[in-house]
CSV table of C-alpha atoms in Angstrom, one decimal:
chain,number,residue,atom,x,y,z
A,1,UNK,CA,46.5,-6.0,-6.4
A,2,UNK,CA,48.1,-7.0,-3.2
A,3,UNK,CA,46.2,-9.0,-0.6
A,4,UNK,CA,46.4,-6.0,1.7
A,5,UNK,CA,44.5,-3.9,-0.8
A,6,UNK,CA,41.9,-6.6,-1.4
A,7,UNK,CA,41.0,-6.9,2.2
A,8,UNK,CA,40.2,-3.2,2.5
A,9,UNK,CA,37.8,-3.5,-0.5
A,10,UNK,CA,35.8,-6.5,0.6
A,11,UNK,CA,34.7,-7.9,4.0
A,12,UNK,CA,36.6,-10.7,5.5
A,13,UNK,CA,35.0,-14.0,6.3
A,14,UNK,CA,35.1,-13.1,10.0
A,15,UNK,CA,33.2,-9.8,9.2
A,16,UNK,CA,30.7,-11.7,7.0
A,17,UNK,CA,29.9,-14.1,9.9
A,18,UNK,CA,28.6,-11.1,11.9
A,19,UNK,CA,26.0,-10.2,9.3
A,20,UNK,CA,22.8,-12.1,9.9
A,21,UNK,CA,21.4,-13.9,6.8
A,22,UNK,CA,18.8,-12.1,4.9
A,23,UNK,CA,16.8,-12.4,1.7
A,24,UNK,CA,16.1,-9.8,-0.9
A,25,UNK,CA,12.8,-9.9,-2.8
A,26,UNK,CA,12.6,-7.8,-6.0
A,27,UNK,CA,9.1,-6.6,-6.8
A,28,UNK,CA,8.5,-4.6,-10.0
A,29,UNK,CA,6.0,-1.7,-9.8
A,30,UNK,CA,2.4,-2.6,-10.6
A,31,UNK,CA,0.8,-2.0,-14.0
A,32,UNK,CA,1.1,1.7,-14.8
A,33,UNK,CA,-1.0,3.9,-17.1
A,34,UNK,CA,1.9,3.8,-19.7
A,35,UNK,CA,1.9,-0.1,-19.6
A,36,UNK,CA,-1.8,-0.2,-20.4
A,37,UNK,CA,-1.6,2.4,-23.2
A,38,UNK,CA,1.5,0.7,-24.6
A,39,UNK,CA,3.3,4.0,-24.3
A,40,UNK,CA,6.0,2.5,-22.1
A,41,UNK,CA,8.6,1.8,-24.8
A,42,UNK,CA,9.0,5.1,-26.6
A,43,UNK,CA,12.1,4.1,-28.5
A,44,UNK,CA,9.9,3.3,-31.5
A,45,UNK,CA,9.4,7.0,-32.2
A,46,UNK,CA,7.3,10.1,-31.8
A,47,UNK,CA,3.9,8.2,-32.3
A,48,UNK,CA,4.6,6.0,-29.3
A,49,UNK,CA,5.5,9.1,-27.2
A,50,UNK,CA,2.1,10.7,-27.9
A,51,UNK,CA,0.0,10.5,-24.7
A,52,UNK,CA,2.8,9.1,-22.7
A,53,UNK,CA,2.9,10.2,-19.0
A,54,UNK,CA,6.3,11.2,-17.6
A,55,UNK,CA,5.6,9.8,-14.1
A,56,UNK,CA,2.4,7.7,-14.3
A,57,UNK,CA,0.5,6.2,-11.4
A,58,UNK,CA,-0.8,2.7,-11.3
A,59,UNK,CA,-4.1,1.4,-12.7
A,60,UNK,CA,-6.9,-0.3,-10.8
A,61,UNK,CA,-5.4,-3.6,-11.9
A,62,UNK,CA,-2.1,-2.3,-10.6
A,63,UNK,CA,-3.6,-1.7,-7.2
A,64,UNK,CA,-5.0,-5.3,-7.2
A,65,UNK,CA,-1.5,-6.6,-8.1
A,66,UNK,CA,0.0,-4.6,-5.2
A,67,UNK,CA,-2.6,-5.9,-2.8
A,68,UNK,CA,-1.8,-9.5,-3.9
A,69,UNK,CA,1.9,-8.9,-3.3
A,70,UNK,CA,1.1,-7.4,0.1
A,71,UNK,CA,-1.0,-10.4,1.0
A,72,UNK,CA,1.9,-12.7,0.0
A,73,UNK,CA,4.4,-10.9,2.2
A,74,UNK,CA,1.9,-10.6,5.1
A,75,UNK,CA,1.4,-14.4,5.0
A,76,UNK,CA,5.1,-14.9,4.8
A,77,UNK,CA,5.7,-12.6,7.8
A,78,UNK,CA,3.0,-14.2,9.9
A,79,UNK,CA,4.1,-17.8,9.4
A,80,UNK,CA,5.8,-19.6,12.2
A,81,UNK,CA,7.1,-22.1,9.5
A,82,UNK,CA,9.3,-19.5,7.8
A,83,UNK,CA,12.9,-18.8,8.8
A,84,UNK,CA,13.2,-15.4,10.3
A,85,UNK,CA,15.7,-14.4,7.7
A,86,UNK,CA,13.1,-14.9,4.9
A,87,UNK,CA,10.7,-12.4,6.5
A,88,UNK,CA,10.3,-8.9,5.1
A,89,UNK,CA,11.6,-6.2,7.4
A,90,UNK,CA,11.9,-3.2,5.0
A,91,UNK,CA,10.7,-2.0,1.6
A,92,UNK,CA,13.1,-0.1,-0.6
A,93,UNK,CA,11.6,1.8,-3.6
A,94,UNK,CA,12.3,4.5,-6.1
A,95,UNK,CA,10.6,7.9,-5.8
A,96,UNK,CA,8.7,7.4,-9.0
A,97,UNK,CA,4.9,7.6,-8.6
A,98,UNK,CA,4.2,4.1,-9.8
A,99,UNK,CA,6.7,2.6,-7.3
A,100,UNK,CA,5.4,4.6,-4.4
A,101,UNK,CA,1.8,3.7,-5.3
A,102,UNK,CA,2.8,0.0,-5.5
A,103,UNK,CA,4.2,0.2,-1.9
A,104,UNK,CA,1.1,2.1,-0.8
A,105,UNK,CA,-1.1,-0.6,-2.3
A,106,UNK,CA,0.8,-3.4,-0.6
A,107,UNK,CA,-0.5,-2.1,2.8
A,108,UNK,CA,2.4,-3.6,4.8
A,109,UNK,CA,2.3,-1.8,8.1
A,110,UNK,CA,5.1,-1.9,10.6
A,111,UNK,CA,7.9,-2.2,8.0
A,112,UNK,CA,10.7,0.3,7.4
A,113,UNK,CA,10.0,2.2,4.1
A,114,UNK,CA,13.2,3.4,2.4
A,115,UNK,CA,13.1,5.7,-0.7
A,116,UNK,CA,15.9,6.0,-3.2
A,117,UNK,CA,16.2,8.9,-5.5
A,118,UNK,CA,18.9,7.0,-7.5
A,119,UNK,CA,16.5,4.1,-8.5
A,120,UNK,CA,14.7,5.0,-11.7
A,121,UNK,CA,14.4,3.9,-15.3
A,122,UNK,CA,16.9,4.8,-17.9
A,123,UNK,CA,16.8,8.5,-18.4
A,124,UNK,CA,14.8,9.2,-15.3
A,125,UNK,CA,11.5,11.1,-15.6
A,126,UNK,CA,11.1,12.7,-19.0
A,127,UNK,CA,8.4,13.8,-21.5
A,128,UNK,CA,8.3,13.1,-25.2
A,129,UNK,CA,10.2,10.3,-26.9
A,130,UNK,CA,13.3,8.6,-25.6
A,131,UNK,CA,16.1,9.3,-28.1
A,132,UNK,CA,19.6,7.9,-28.6
A,133,UNK,CA,20.8,11.1,-27.2
A,134,UNK,CA,19.5,11.4,-23.5
A,135,UNK,CA,20.3,15.2,-23.6
A,136,UNK,CA,17.6,15.5,-26.3
A,137,UNK,CA,14.8,14.2,-24.0
A,138,UNK,CA,12.9,16.8,-21.9
A,139,UNK,CA,13.6,16.1,-18.2
A,140,UNK,CA,10.6,16.5,-15.9
A,141,UNK,CA,10.6,17.1,-12.2
A,142,UNK,CA,9.3,14.3,-10.0
A,143,UNK,CA,7.1,14.5,-6.9
A,144,UNK,CA,7.7,17.0,-4.2
A,145,UNK,CA,8.2,15.7,-0.6
A,146,UNK,CA,4.7,16.5,0.5
A,147,UNK,CA,3.3,14.4,-2.4
A,148,UNK,CA,5.7,11.6,-1.6
A,149,UNK,CA,4.7,11.8,2.1
A,150,UNK,CA,1.0,11.6,1.1
A,151,UNK,CA,1.6,8.3,-0.8
A,152,UNK,CA,4.0,6.5,1.5
A,153,UNK,CA,5.6,7.5,4.9
A,154,UNK,CA,9.2,7.0,4.0
A,155,UNK,CA,11.5,6.7,7.0
A,156,UNK,CA,14.3,8.5,5.3
A,157,UNK,CA,12.4,11.2,3.3
A,158,UNK,CA,13.9,14.1,5.2
A,159,UNK,CA,17.4,12.8,4.2
A,160,UNK,CA,16.6,12.5,0.5
A,161,UNK,CA,17.6,15.5,-1.6
A,162,UNK,CA,14.4,16.5,-3.3
A,163,UNK,CA,14.1,20.0,-4.6
A,164,UNK,CA,11.0,22.3,-4.2
A,165,UNK,CA,10.1,21.4,-7.8
A,166,UNK,CA,10.4,17.7,-7.3
């Protein structure tokens, strides 16, 4: 590839200097009902898929975990000792119920909340067992916009393509 083509694909050093430093914190969703029932990894067969929820919420312990994460980020944001680029300014999450409930449980007010319909586990939301052939799994609709809005006020919800079925 010519150097001309490379410069169009990636930012130049001059362009990078314009971007303020930032830090990304990855937080996995809190404990879900499938985690507790050991129904999360359904690759082991039909027996593991029995009782599995397609889009589970989080448990009471999951809410405690989310609250603990929220307290950590609140302390980080309120500290004068922390560099501004280490502070949390936005939360990005999938539209899966457990991710939205984790954000809800963190209780971080004043941040930008961004939802992504492209962030989800392998295969998306499905019922039954996960098979080697994704087409053999039964896809399930996710939450509708009103239900998402009830859990977390996403700043970009109106821009996300979510059907009437979810």
